[in-house]
Backbone as numpy.savetxt, mean C-alpha at the origin, in Angstrom:
# Nx Ny Nz CAx CAy CAz Cx Cy Cz
-17.74 -16.97 -8.48 -16.64 -16.05 -7.86 -16.57 -16.36 -6.50
-15.67 -16.31 -5.97 -15.69 -16.45 -4.25 -16.04 -15.15 -3.65
-16.60 -15.47 -2.31 -17.09 -14.21 -1.80 -15.68 -13.39 -1.28
-15.73 -12.15 -0.99 -14.56 -11.50 -0.47 -14.34 -11.90 0.87
-13.07 -11.93 1.13 -12.48 -12.29 2.67 -12.89 -10.98 3.43
-12.68 -9.82 2.87 -13.13 -8.85 3.61 -13.95 -7.85 2.87
-15.07 -7.27 3.44 -15.87 -6.35 2.76 -16.11 -5.13 3.78
-15.93 -4.10 3.30 -16.27 -2.77 4.16 -17.15 -1.91 3.36
-18.44 -1.62 4.00 -19.49 -0.68 3.20 -19.70 0.37 4.10
-19.51 1.66 3.29 -19.95 2.96 3.92 -19.10 3.31 5.37
-18.03 2.83 5.41 -17.20 3.30 6.65 -17.06 4.69 6.78
-17.56 5.33 8.17 -17.34 6.53 8.24 -16.77 6.93 9.78
-15.79 7.71 9.94 -15.21 8.18 11.20 -14.97 9.54 11.15
-15.52 9.92 12.46 -15.36 11.58 12.55 -14.52 11.68 13.84
-13.67 12.84 13.77 -13.14 13.32 15.10 -13.57 14.70 15.34
-14.51 14.97 16.22 -14.95 16.26 16.45 -15.80 16.62 15.08
-15.46 17.79 14.46 -16.17 18.39 13.49 -15.23 17.60 11.80
-14.12 16.98 12.23 -13.41 16.61 11.18 -13.94 15.01 10.67
-14.26 14.96 9.44 -14.37 13.42 9.09 -13.20 13.20 8.28
-12.60 11.96 8.99 -11.48 11.47 8.51 -11.49 10.29 7.45
-12.59 9.67 7.73 -13.07 8.45 6.57 -14.49 8.62 6.50
-14.82 8.85 5.16 -16.03 9.41 4.55 -16.61 8.50 3.63
-17.63 7.65 4.13 -18.44 6.45 3.49 -17.60 5.60 2.52
-16.68 5.19 2.93 -15.59 4.43 2.26 -16.00 3.05 2.04
-16.04 2.35 0.81 -16.23 0.92 0.90 -14.95 0.25 0.04
-14.88 -1.07 0.60 -13.71 -1.85 -0.30 -13.95 -3.33 -0.08
-13.55 -3.97 -0.77 -13.47 -5.42 -0.68 -12.22 -6.27 -1.26
-11.93 -7.34 -0.55 -10.59 -7.85 -1.07 -10.93 -9.42 -1.22
-10.73 -10.00 -2.19 -11.07 -11.30 -2.53 -9.63 -12.18 -2.30
-9.83 -13.53 -2.28 -8.71 -14.49 -1.97 -7.79 -14.34 -3.09
-6.49 -14.17 -2.65 -5.38 -14.09 -3.72 -5.12 -12.82 -4.27
-5.84 -11.72 -3.68 -5.61 -10.52 -4.51 -4.95 -9.65 -3.27
-4.14 -8.53 -4.04 -3.52 -7.46 -3.11 -4.09 -6.24 -3.62
-4.88 -5.63 -2.47 -5.47 -4.42 -2.72 -4.42 -3.42 -2.16
-4.08 -2.39 -3.01 -3.47 -1.35 -2.48 -4.09 -0.21 -2.19
-3.87 0.70 -1.04 -4.71 1.62 -0.67 -3.47 2.89 -0.62
-3.64 3.83 -1.55 -2.83 4.93 -1.29 -3.33 6.18 -1.47
-2.69 7.07 -1.10 -3.16 8.52 -0.67 -2.27 9.36 0.07
-2.41 10.74 0.07 -1.46 11.71 0.81 -1.63 11.29 2.33
-0.71 11.97 3.03 -0.72 11.87 4.49 -2.20 12.79 4.72
-2.92 11.90 5.73 -4.05 12.59 6.32 -5.22 12.08 5.49
-5.03 11.20 4.62 -5.99 10.71 3.36 -6.99 9.80 4.19
-6.68 9.06 5.42 -7.49 8.11 6.02 -7.11 6.85 6.13
-5.94 6.45 5.53 -5.32 5.39 5.30 -5.46 4.36 6.67
-4.65 5.02 7.44 -4.23 4.42 8.98 -5.54 4.24 9.82
-6.56 5.09 9.78 -7.60 5.23 10.53 -8.56 4.13 9.78
-8.58 3.86 8.47 -9.38 2.87 7.83 -8.60 1.41 8.33
-7.30 1.20 8.55 -6.90 0.04 8.93 -7.22 -0.29 10.40
-7.30 0.79 11.14 -7.59 0.54 12.51 -9.01 0.16 12.75
-9.94 0.59 11.62 -11.44 0.23 11.86 -11.42 -1.19 11.57
-10.85 -1.46 10.51 -10.85 -2.84 9.98 -10.29 -3.93 11.18
-9.39 -3.45 11.84 -8.78 -4.28 12.95 -9.75 -4.39 14.12
-10.67 -3.48 14.24 -11.47 -3.26 15.60 -10.73 -2.60 16.82
-9.81 -1.65 16.10 -9.05 -0.70 17.10 -9.86 0.34 17.10
-10.55 1.00 16.30 -11.32 2.27 16.22 -12.62 1.60 15.62
-13.84 2.27 16.50 -15.07 2.05 16.03 -15.50 2.96 14.94
-16.11 2.47 13.89 -16.54 3.41 12.79 -17.87 3.96 13.51
-18.12 5.28 12.90 -19.39 5.97 13.32 -20.41 5.70 12.49
-20.22 4.89 11.30 -21.15 4.46 10.53 -20.49 3.31 9.73
-21.17 2.56 8.94 -20.61 1.60 8.02 -20.79 -0.08 8.73
-20.30 -0.88 7.75 -20.43 -2.35 8.16 -18.90 -2.96 7.55
-18.37 -3.77 8.58 -17.18 -4.63 8.24 -17.59 -6.17 8.22
-17.43 -6.75 7.06 -17.95 -8.20 7.31 -16.69 -9.11 6.74
-16.42 -10.01 7.23 -15.05 -10.80 6.98 -15.35 -12.42 6.95
-14.68 -12.93 5.80 -14.54 -14.34 5.78 -16.11 -15.00 5.68
-16.82 -14.55 4.80 -18.22 -15.17 4.30 -18.11 -16.27 3.71
-19.04 -17.24 4.10 -18.97 -18.52 3.61 -19.54 -18.76 2.35
-20.27 -17.82 1.89 -21.18 -17.85 0.35 -21.33 -16.65 -0.22
-21.40 -16.63 -1.56 -21.23 -15.55 -2.45 -22.20 -14.31 -1.89
-23.19 -14.75 -1.37 -24.28 -13.89 -1.02 -23.84 -13.12 0.35
-22.75 -13.56 0.85 -22.39 -12.85 2.22 -22.90 -13.98 3.52
-23.32 -14.87 3.33 -23.90 -15.68 4.41 -22.59 -16.16 5.19
-23.01 -16.27 6.47 -22.00 -16.72 7.47 -20.71 -15.66 7.73
-20.93 -14.42 7.32 -19.93 -13.56 7.54 -19.64 -13.25 9.04
-18.36 -13.01 9.49 -18.19 -12.61 10.70 -18.15 -10.96 10.76
-18.67 -10.20 11.63 -18.87 -8.89 11.55 -18.03 -8.08 12.73
-17.40 -7.16 12.42 -16.78 -6.27 13.28 -17.50 -5.09 13.79
-17.70 -4.90 15.02 -16.84 -5.58 16.22 -17.50 -6.83 17.15
-18.65 -7.19 16.49 -19.14 -8.18 17.14 -18.10 -9.71 17.22
-17.64 -9.86 16.02 -16.79 -11.08 15.97 -15.42 -10.82 16.07
-14.90 -9.78 16.80 -13.52 -9.27 16.56 -12.45 -10.45 16.94
-12.76 -11.17 18.18 -11.81 -12.18 18.31 -11.66 -13.17 17.24
-13.01 -13.79 16.78 -12.89 -14.71 15.54 -12.12 -14.07 14.34
-12.35 -12.86 14.05 -11.78 -12.16 12.81 -10.25 -12.14 13.10
-9.82 -11.67 14.16 -8.33 -11.67 14.48 -7.71 -12.84 14.47
-8.28 -13.97 14.70 -7.74 -15.18 14.56 -7.34 -15.64 13.14
-7.93 -14.87 12.13 -7.49 -15.19 10.80 -6.92 -14.11 10.06
-6.32 -13.12 10.83 -5.71 -11.92 10.20 -4.21 -11.86 10.67
-3.41 -11.60 9.70 -2.10 -11.29 10.04 -1.86 -9.76 9.89
-1.23 -9.03 10.73 -0.94 -7.75 10.83 0.34 -7.33 10.85
0.89 -6.49 10.09 2.17 -5.82 10.04 2.00 -4.20 10.02
2.29 -3.55 11.25 1.87 -2.12 11.48 2.94 -1.31 11.02
2.99 0.10 10.87 3.95 0.92 10.43 5.15 1.01 11.25
5.09 0.60 12.50 6.19 0.66 13.39 6.52 -0.77 14.09
7.70 -1.20 14.11 7.87 -2.54 14.70 7.38 -2.64 16.22
6.74 -3.72 16.67 6.46 -3.86 17.75 6.84 -5.33 18.40
8.12 -5.48 17.89 8.91 -6.75 18.28 9.35 -6.52 19.82
9.33 -7.77 20.46 9.66 -7.44 21.99 11.16 -7.52 22.00
11.91 -6.48 22.47 13.20 -6.10 22.50 14.07 -7.51 23.40
13.22 -7.78 24.28 13.89 -8.79 25.16 14.01 -10.20 24.92
13.32 -10.61 23.81 13.23 -11.96 23.19 14.04 -12.04 22.13
14.61 -13.16 21.73 15.29 -13.64 20.52 14.11 -13.69 19.29
14.73 -13.86 18.40 13.75 -13.96 17.02 12.77 -15.04 17.35
13.35 -16.16 17.55 12.45 -17.45 17.90 11.62 -17.18 19.09
11.97 -16.59 19.90 11.19 -16.34 21.36 10.13 -15.52 20.90
10.22 -14.45 20.03 9.13 -13.44 19.71 7.96 -14.17 18.85
8.49 -15.26 18.16 7.45 -15.87 17.25 6.77 -17.02 18.25
7.48 -17.62 19.17 6.83 -18.52 20.17 5.83 -17.83 20.99
6.20 -16.67 21.42 5.21 -16.12 22.27 3.97 -15.61 21.55
4.17 -15.07 20.25 3.05 -14.71 19.46 2.21 -15.84 19.15
2.83 -16.86 18.94 2.02 -18.08 18.62 1.24 -18.58 19.83
1.71 -18.49 21.01 0.88 -18.79 22.10 -0.30 -17.65 22.43
-0.20 -16.59 21.78 -1.22 -15.58 22.03 -2.50 -16.13 21.07
-2.10 -16.87 20.06 -3.20 -17.55 19.31 -3.66 -18.85 19.85
-3.07 -19.26 20.90 -3.43 -20.52 21.52 -2.72 -21.76 20.76
-1.77 -21.62 20.08 -0.93 -22.58 19.33 0.07 -23.24 20.46
0.12 -24.49 20.29 0.80 -25.40 21.27 2.31 -25.07 21.22
3.20 -25.29 22.42 4.65 -25.08 22.11 5.06 -26.08 21.12
4.55 -27.33 21.21 5.03 -28.33 20.35 4.72 -27.82 18.77
3.60 -27.35 18.39 3.33 -26.95 17.32 4.28 -25.83 16.90
4.57 -24.83 17.69 5.41 -23.64 17.49 6.71 -24.08 17.23
7.29 -25.11 17.91 8.57 -25.62 17.71 8.86 -26.14 16.22
7.62 -26.69 15.65 7.86 -26.97 14.37 7.83 -25.92 13.24
6.84 -24.83 13.81 6.50 -23.79 12.89 7.63 -22.82 12.72
8.44 -22.53 13.83 9.28 -21.32 13.78 10.43 -21.48 12.77
11.04 -22.83 12.67 12.01 -22.75 11.63 11.40 -22.59 10.24
10.25 -22.89 9.88 9.72 -22.70 8.62 9.38 -21.04 8.48
9.01 -20.39 9.69 8.76 -18.98 9.50 10.16 -18.22 9.33
11.13 -18.70 10.18 12.48 -17.95 10.07 12.90 -18.29 8.54
12.78 -19.38 7.99 13.29 -19.59 6.67 12.65 -18.80 5.60
11.29 -18.51 5.89 10.50 -17.67 5.11 11.11 -16.35 4.93
11.46 -15.80 6.05 11.99 -14.60 6.37 13.47 -14.35 6.19
14.11 -15.50 5.69 15.63 -15.32 5.34 16.36 -14.92 6.95
15.77 -15.51 7.84 16.48 -15.20 9.11 16.87 -16.50 9.96
16.86 -17.60 9.38 17.40 -18.69 9.91 18.71 -18.55 10.94
19.71 -17.71 10.31 20.85 -17.62 11.03 20.66 -16.53 12.07
19.73 -16.06 12.30 19.30 -14.94 13.44 18.43 -15.51 14.48
18.06 -16.75 14.59 17.01 -17.41 15.50 17.32 -16.98 17.09
18.64 -16.73 17.40 19.03 -16.53 18.78 19.16 -15.17 18.85
19.13 -14.24 17.93 19.53 -12.71 18.00 18.37 -12.03 18.56
18.46 -10.90 19.15 17.38 -10.11 19.56 17.13 -8.91 18.57
15.94 -8.50 18.65 15.54 -7.35 17.59 16.55 -6.38 17.58
17.33 -5.94 18.68 18.23 -4.79 18.84 19.49 -5.14 17.83
19.63 -6.38 17.45 20.88 -6.93 16.71 20.74 -6.76 15.35
19.37 -6.62 14.84 18.90 -6.85 13.50 19.01 -5.45 12.69
18.99 -5.54 11.36 18.92 -4.33 10.56 17.39 -4.19 10.39
17.30 -2.93 9.93 15.81 -2.66 9.66 14.84 -3.69 8.80
15.75 -4.03 7.63 15.06 -4.97 6.78 14.73 -6.20 7.40
15.89 -6.68 8.26 15.57 -7.93 9.29 14.27 -7.86 10.01
14.24 -6.61 10.78 12.97 -6.32 11.70 11.72 -6.47 11.09
11.67 -5.92 9.59 10.55 -5.96 8.82 10.12 -7.45 8.38
11.08 -7.94 8.20 10.78 -9.57 7.72 10.25 -10.28 8.92
10.91 -10.17 10.33 10.66 -10.72 11.38 9.03 -10.42 11.65
8.80 -8.98 11.58 7.50 -8.55 11.86 6.37 -9.43 10.83
6.84 -9.59 9.43 5.96 -10.61 8.38 5.97 -11.85 8.92
7.08 -12.28 9.47 7.01 -13.83 9.89 6.12 -13.80 11.05
6.11 -12.95 11.94 5.31 -12.97 13.12 3.74 -12.99 12.70
3.63 -12.22 11.66 2.18 -11.91 11.22 1.57 -13.58 10.69
2.55 -14.33 10.26 2.09 -15.38 9.71 1.96 -16.74 10.66
2.22 -16.32 11.84 2.11 -17.43 12.88 1.15 -18.49 12.87
-0.08 -17.71 12.59 -1.45 -18.54 12.64 -1.89 -18.90 11.39
-0.94 -18.68 10.22 -1.39 -18.98 8.87 -2.73 -18.17 8.41
-2.61 -17.00 8.48 -3.64 -16.27 8.32 -4.15 -16.28 6.92
-5.64 -15.94 6.56 -6.04 -15.93 5.36 -5.85 -14.54 4.64
-5.95 -13.52 5.58 -5.75 -12.11 5.14 -4.71 -11.51 5.78
-3.94 -10.70 5.22 -2.97 -9.75 5.81 -3.15 -8.33 5.72
-3.08 -7.67 6.65 -3.26 -6.12 6.65 -1.79 -5.56 6.91
-1.30 -4.94 6.05 0.13 -4.23 6.00 -0.03 -2.76 5.70
0.39 -2.32 6.95 0.40 -0.62 6.81 1.85 -0.13 6.64
2.08 0.26 5.45 3.25 0.83 5.09 4.42 -0.05 5.59
4.45 -1.48 4.97 5.50 -2.42 5.68 6.88 -2.09 5.15
7.28 -1.33 4.10 8.61 -1.19 3.91 9.07 0.30 3.96
8.46 1.02 4.67 8.90 2.35 5.16 10.36 2.39 5.87
11.21 3.04 5.32 12.53 3.15 5.90 13.51 2.25 5.52
12.94 1.37 4.56 14.08 0.31 4.15 14.84 0.67 2.99
16.10 0.26 2.74 16.74 0.65 1.73 16.39 -0.37 0.50
16.77 -0.25 -0.79 16.33 -0.86 -1.94 16.37 -2.45 -1.76
17.57 -2.75 -1.49 17.75 -4.32 -1.41 16.81 -4.97 -0.35
16.45 -4.20 0.80 15.72 -4.87 1.86 14.24 -4.81 1.31
13.95 -3.80 0.57 12.50 -3.61 0.08 12.16 -4.73 -1.00
13.06 -4.86 -1.94 13.12 -5.99 -2.86 12.84 -7.48 -2.28
13.80 -7.54 -1.42 13.39 -8.83 -0.40 12.19 -9.01 0.05
11.48 -7.88 0.63 10.14 -7.92 1.28 9.11 -8.17 -0.03
9.28 -7.69 -0.93 8.54 -7.50 -2.22 8.58 -9.27 -2.61
9.54 -9.81 -2.61 9.67 -11.34 -2.91 8.84 -11.98 -2.04
8.90 -11.77 -0.78 8.09 -12.47 0.22 6.69 -12.32 0.14
6.24 -11.17 -0.18 4.73 -10.71 -0.29 4.05 -11.51 -1.62
5.01 -11.22 -2.60 4.56 -12.01 -3.88 4.47 -13.51 -3.51
5.28 -14.16 -2.93 5.12 -15.64 -2.51 3.81 -15.88 -1.70
3.56 -14.87 -0.90 2.16 -15.18 -0.32 1.04 -15.04 -0.99
1.00 -14.18 -1.84 -0.01 -13.94 -3.17 -0.02 -15.21 -3.93
1.11 -15.78 -4.24 0.88 -17.08 -4.99 0.44 -18.27 -3.97
0.62 -18.14 -2.97 -0.12 -19.27 -2.11 -1.68 -18.98 -1.78
-2.09 -18.00 -2.32 -3.53 -17.61 -2.16 -3.87 -16.87 -1.25
-3.05 -16.16 -0.32 -3.36 -15.26 0.74 -3.87 -13.93 0.15
-4.53 -13.17 0.75 -4.88 -11.91 0.33 -4.40 -10.79 1.09
-4.11 -9.84 0.48 -3.35 -8.64 1.04 -3.76 -7.33 1.03
-4.09 -6.56 2.04 -4.46 -5.11 1.88 -3.00 -4.39 2.38
-2.79 -3.57 1.40 -1.44 -2.84 1.61 -1.57 -1.49 1.62
-1.21 -0.70 2.50 -0.99 0.73 2.42 0.39 1.14 2.31
0.80 2.14 1.24 2.18 2.28 0.88 2.15 3.66 0.30
3.23 4.33 0.57 3.66 5.68 -0.12 4.61 5.40 -1.46
5.22 4.22 -1.64 5.92 3.93 -2.74 5.09 3.28 -4.03
5.06 4.24 -4.86 4.10 3.90 -6.22 4.93 2.84 -6.91
6.21 2.49 -6.79 6.70 1.40 -7.39 6.20 -0.13 -7.01
6.06 0.21 -5.40 5.60 -0.96 -4.68 4.33 -1.30 -4.94
3.34 -0.18 -5.26 2.03 -0.49 -5.48 1.86 -1.05 -6.88
2.59 -0.61 -7.92 2.31 -1.32 -9.24 3.08 -2.70 -9.21
3.82 -2.87 -8.48 4.69 -4.13 -8.52 3.69 -5.34 -7.82
3.10 -4.93 -6.66 2.33 -5.87 -5.89 0.90 -5.74 -6.09
0.29 -4.85 -6.40 -1.20 -4.81 -6.25 -1.88 -5.12 -7.55
-2.81 -5.99 -7.51 -3.82 -6.28 -8.52 -4.80 -5.22 -8.85
-5.23 -4.36 -7.57 -6.13 -3.35 -7.72 -5.57 -2.31 -6.76
-5.87 -0.85 -7.10 -5.65 0.06 -6.28 -6.99 0.98 -5.76
-6.94 1.35 -4.63 -7.91 2.40 -4.12 -7.31 3.41 -3.73
-7.58 4.82 -4.38 -7.08 6.01 -4.19 -7.84 6.85 -3.03
-7.24 7.20 -1.97 -8.08 7.69 -0.86 -7.50 9.33 -0.90
-8.54 10.20 -0.78 -8.25 11.55 -0.52 -9.34 12.23 0.28
-8.78 13.02 1.48 -9.95 13.48 2.39 -11.02 12.34 2.78
-10.34 11.18 3.08 -11.31 10.21 3.68 -12.18 9.38 2.62
-12.07 9.78 1.35 -13.01 9.33 0.47 -12.21 8.35 -0.73
-12.84 7.55 -1.25 -12.34 6.87 -2.42 -12.40 7.45 -3.47
-11.52 8.02 -4.34 -11.67 8.86 -5.50 -11.49 8.15 -6.70
-10.71 7.02 -6.77 -10.46 6.19 -7.87 -10.21 4.70 -7.41
-10.45 3.91 -8.32 -10.30 2.30 -8.11 -10.07 1.57 -9.14
-9.23 0.66 -9.52 -9.19 -0.49 -10.41 -7.63 -0.63 -10.56
-7.26 -1.57 -11.54 -5.96 -2.29 -11.83 -5.09 -1.02 -12.03
-3.79 -0.99 -11.56 -2.83 0.17 -11.92 -2.84 0.64 -13.21
-2.40 -0.17 -14.24 -2.27 0.21 -15.43 -3.75 0.70 -16.06
-4.53 0.26 -15.76 -6.00 0.77 -16.21 -6.31 2.07 -15.57
-5.86 2.29 -14.38 -6.24 3.63 -13.87 -5.44 4.65 -14.65
-3.89 4.34 -14.88 -3.17 5.22 -15.56 -3.75 5.58 -16.93
-4.37 4.52 -17.71 -4.91 4.68 -18.91 -6.13 5.72 -19.07
-6.93 5.43 -17.89 -8.05 6.02 -17.48 -7.91 7.73 -17.35
-7.07 7.98 -16.52 -6.59 9.26 -16.07 -5.59 10.10 -16.57
-4.77 9.43 -17.43 -3.46 10.22 -17.92 -3.28 9.93 -19.38
-2.49 10.88 -19.84 -1.96 10.91 -21.34 -1.02 9.85 -21.17
-0.55 9.13 -22.30 0.45 8.16 -22.52 1.70 8.35 -22.09
2.20 9.71 -22.41 3.50 10.03 -22.15 3.67 11.29 -21.38
4.91 11.37 -20.89 5.28 12.66 -20.19 6.54 13.04 -20.51
6.77 14.19 -20.62 8.08 15.17 -21.38 8.39 15.80 -20.11
9.48 15.86 -19.29 9.99 16.59 -18.30 10.89 17.59 -19.03
10.72 18.70 -18.59 11.80 19.86 -19.28 12.30 20.74 -18.15
13.69 20.74 -17.97 14.26 21.40 -16.90 15.59 22.00 -17.23
15.79 23.12 -16.75 17.10 23.78 -17.06 16.88 25.41 -17.00
17.84 26.36 -17.12 17.34 27.71 -17.20 16.29 28.06 -18.08
15.62 28.92 -17.49 14.33 29.37 -18.29 13.42 28.42 -18.62
13.40 27.12 -18.12 12.46 26.14 -18.55 11.10 26.52 -18.22
10.89 27.12 -16.98 9.46 27.32 -16.47 8.80 28.15 -17.60
9.73 29.12 -18.22 8.94 30.06 -19.18 8.19 29.30 -20.30
8.90 28.06 -20.55 8.28 27.22 -21.87 6.89 26.73 -21.44
6.49 26.82 -20.26 5.07 26.16 -19.93 3.87 26.97 -20.79
4.39 28.39 -20.91 3.42 29.07 -21.72 3.75 29.28 -23.12
4.86 28.48 -23.69 4.92 28.87 -25.14 3.84 28.01 -26.03
3.15 28.90 -26.70 1.99 28.38 -27.57 2.35 27.05 -28.38
3.56 27.17 -28.99 3.80 26.03 -30.07 4.06 24.84 -29.08
4.44 24.56 -27.89 4.54 23.55 -27.06 3.15 23.20 -26.45
2.48 24.02 -25.94 1.13 23.87 -25.22 0.19 23.19 -26.12
0.59 23.57 -27.48 -0.35 23.00 -28.45 -0.34 21.52 -28.89
0.96 21.04 -28.17 1.25 19.62 -28.53 1.07 18.68 -27.08
0.63 19.43 -25.97 0.40 18.67 -24.68 -1.00 18.70 -24.54
-1.71 17.83 -23.84 -2.81 17.69 -23.36 -3.09 18.52 -21.98
-1.81 18.52 -21.27 -1.94 19.19 -19.97 -0.37 19.40 -19.67
-0.29 20.62 -18.84 0.94 21.13 -18.51 1.20 21.54 -17.06
2.23 21.00 -16.36 2.29 21.30 -14.80 3.67 21.87 -14.79
3.61 22.79 -13.69 5.14 23.32 -13.39 5.27 23.07 -11.71
6.48 22.32 -11.67 6.82 22.07 -10.17 8.24 22.33 -9.90
8.36 23.61 -9.07 9.73 23.96 -8.94 10.22 24.63 -10.16
11.35 24.00 -10.86 11.88 24.47 -11.91 11.72 23.47 -13.14
10.95 22.63 -13.00 10.50 21.49 -14.03 9.16 21.79 -14.53
9.01 21.58 -16.02 7.71 21.58 -16.47 7.42 20.21 -16.99
6.25 19.84 -16.60 5.83 18.58 -17.10 4.74 18.61 -18.14
4.92 18.19 -19.27 4.30 18.07 -20.44 3.46 16.70 -20.51
2.38 16.54 -20.46 1.34 15.33 -20.62 0.87 15.46 -22.02
1.28 14.20 -22.60 0.96 14.29 -24.17 0.59 13.24 -24.89
-0.31 13.04 -25.85 -0.23 11.87 -26.60 0.65 11.92 -27.90
1.43 13.12 -28.03 2.17 13.45 -29.17 3.65 13.66 -28.64
4.02 12.67 -28.19 5.43 12.79 -27.59 6.63 13.26 -28.51
6.57 12.62 -29.75 7.75 12.91 -30.85 7.59 14.25 -31.35
6.34 14.67 -31.55 6.29 15.95 -32.22 6.56 16.96 -31.01
6.39 16.82 -29.85 6.87 17.60 -28.66 8.21 17.79 -28.64
8.86 16.55 -28.62 10.44 16.52 -28.50 10.90 17.02 -29.73
10.48 17.11 -30.77 11.17 17.71 -32.00 10.84 19.29 -31.90
9.83 19.77 -31.10 9.60 21.05 -30.88 10.73 21.64 -29.91
10.94 20.67 -28.99 11.95 21.29 -28.07 13.19 21.42 -28.51
13.68 20.78 -29.61 15.11 20.96 -30.23 15.43 22.39 -30.37
14.23 23.17 -30.68 14.39 24.71 -30.98 14.93 25.39 -29.56
14.97 24.56 -28.28 15.40 25.00 -27.14 16.52 24.25 -26.59
17.61 24.15 -27.24 18.85 23.26 -27.00 19.23 23.51 -25.66
19.23 24.58 -24.99 19.67 24.81 -23.41 18.87 24.18 -22.50
17.77 23.45 -22.83 16.87 22.78 -21.94 17.06 21.33 -21.98
17.13 20.68 -20.82 17.28 19.18 -20.65 15.83 18.53 -20.65
15.68 17.31 -21.35 14.26 16.71 -21.35 14.46 15.38 -20.96
13.53 14.82 -20.26 13.26 13.51 -19.92 12.04 12.94 -20.59
12.07 12.20 -21.33 10.62 11.44 -22.03 10.53 10.07 -21.34
9.35 9.90 -20.85 9.01 8.60 -20.11 7.56 8.26 -20.16
6.87 7.06 -20.12 5.64 6.87 -19.96 4.96 7.46 -18.79
3.83 7.60 -18.61 3.04 7.90 -17.55 3.01 6.85 -16.48
3.23 7.14 -15.25 3.27 6.16 -14.27 2.09 6.44 -13.04
2.29 5.73 -12.13 1.34 5.84 -10.92 1.58 7.08 -10.17
2.85 7.54 -10.12 3.28 8.59 -9.32 2.40 9.96 -10.11
2.54 9.90 -11.42 1.81 10.99 -12.07 0.42 10.94 -11.86
-0.27 9.58 -11.55 -1.62 9.49 -11.25 -2.05 10.00 -9.94
-1.05 9.71 -9.20 -1.24 9.86 -7.73 -1.21 11.54 -7.62
-0.32 12.22 -8.27 -0.16 13.65 -8.11 -1.46 14.41 -8.90
-2.06 13.80 -9.96 -3.08 14.33 -10.70 -4.30 14.46 -9.87
-4.39 13.15 -9.26 -5.78 13.08 -8.41 -5.73 13.56 -7.01
-4.60 13.79 -6.62 -4.37 14.47 -5.07 -3.81 15.57 -5.15
-3.03 16.25 -6.05 -2.36 17.39 -6.17 -1.02 17.24 -5.63
-0.26 18.26 -5.91 1.07 18.36 -5.72 1.53 19.11 -4.22
0.68 19.54 -3.69 0.93 20.29 -2.41 1.17 19.41 -1.27
2.33 19.63 -0.62 2.72 18.95 0.64 1.64 19.06 1.71
1.32 17.86 2.17 0.55 17.81 3.47 1.36 17.39 4.69
0.86 17.73 5.75 1.35 17.35 6.98 0.71 16.08 7.32
1.40 15.36 8.30 0.73 14.14 8.87 -0.44 14.37 9.54
-1.50 13.34 9.61 -2.59 13.71 10.51 -3.64 13.12 9.81
């Protein structure tokens, strides 16, 4: 089994009396997409910033690109920051494209930061623009691009030095469905090339589509880890029946319905019945024809809400 491209052990970060990241460990193998999900303030962005050497951890170890299974030859953060960053590609939450340069010029300048020659970049830029589906925008400036185009240009820029590992912090936030799907296609293509990706996201469909493994964070700690479907099977009942309509909330306490559900939750005017006996529950609900029902399999959003709660959290 190949050594992880990145292995973080016991990462801890405190700001004053607040522990933002608490003894967090993670590893990413070649060709793998590790998704990091959690509520606002769970520690996702602080973790990314530590992995990039932008914030120093108070405790823990970050090792990258080991040459052997035993971790031999690994580069360490922050001692080897420059060498590590030379093999990383980064897409942050917010675009950092230079507004005064064209798409092609943004890529050229970024390549020069990595020490790549102008001749090399003149050959590389058409490939990157083609990958980002921006061939026709080579001479356009970022202000002339849509949100989806800007995100694809940011991804192309992250690939300038052909990195082994990509760190993507909510790369599709603010995009419409068409732009998100095109971004997903590009990320899946990178995984098929053997690149590794660490992805933070608030989109559960994105996490399930792209990630081979998920790490769920809450209050700075890793509270669950595994393949998306395996986590759903481990933590949830197989089916969910949502009931809504006038008087629906009162059904949460109906004994004949609760007996058919392993777990019941109320959110607003909707009752969620988590059940291994969906057909029996749906039959019982026919006695309440004024209610509307939705029967579906349990999904990652259900997992997220079970593990981290339904309470709204502020950014921080």
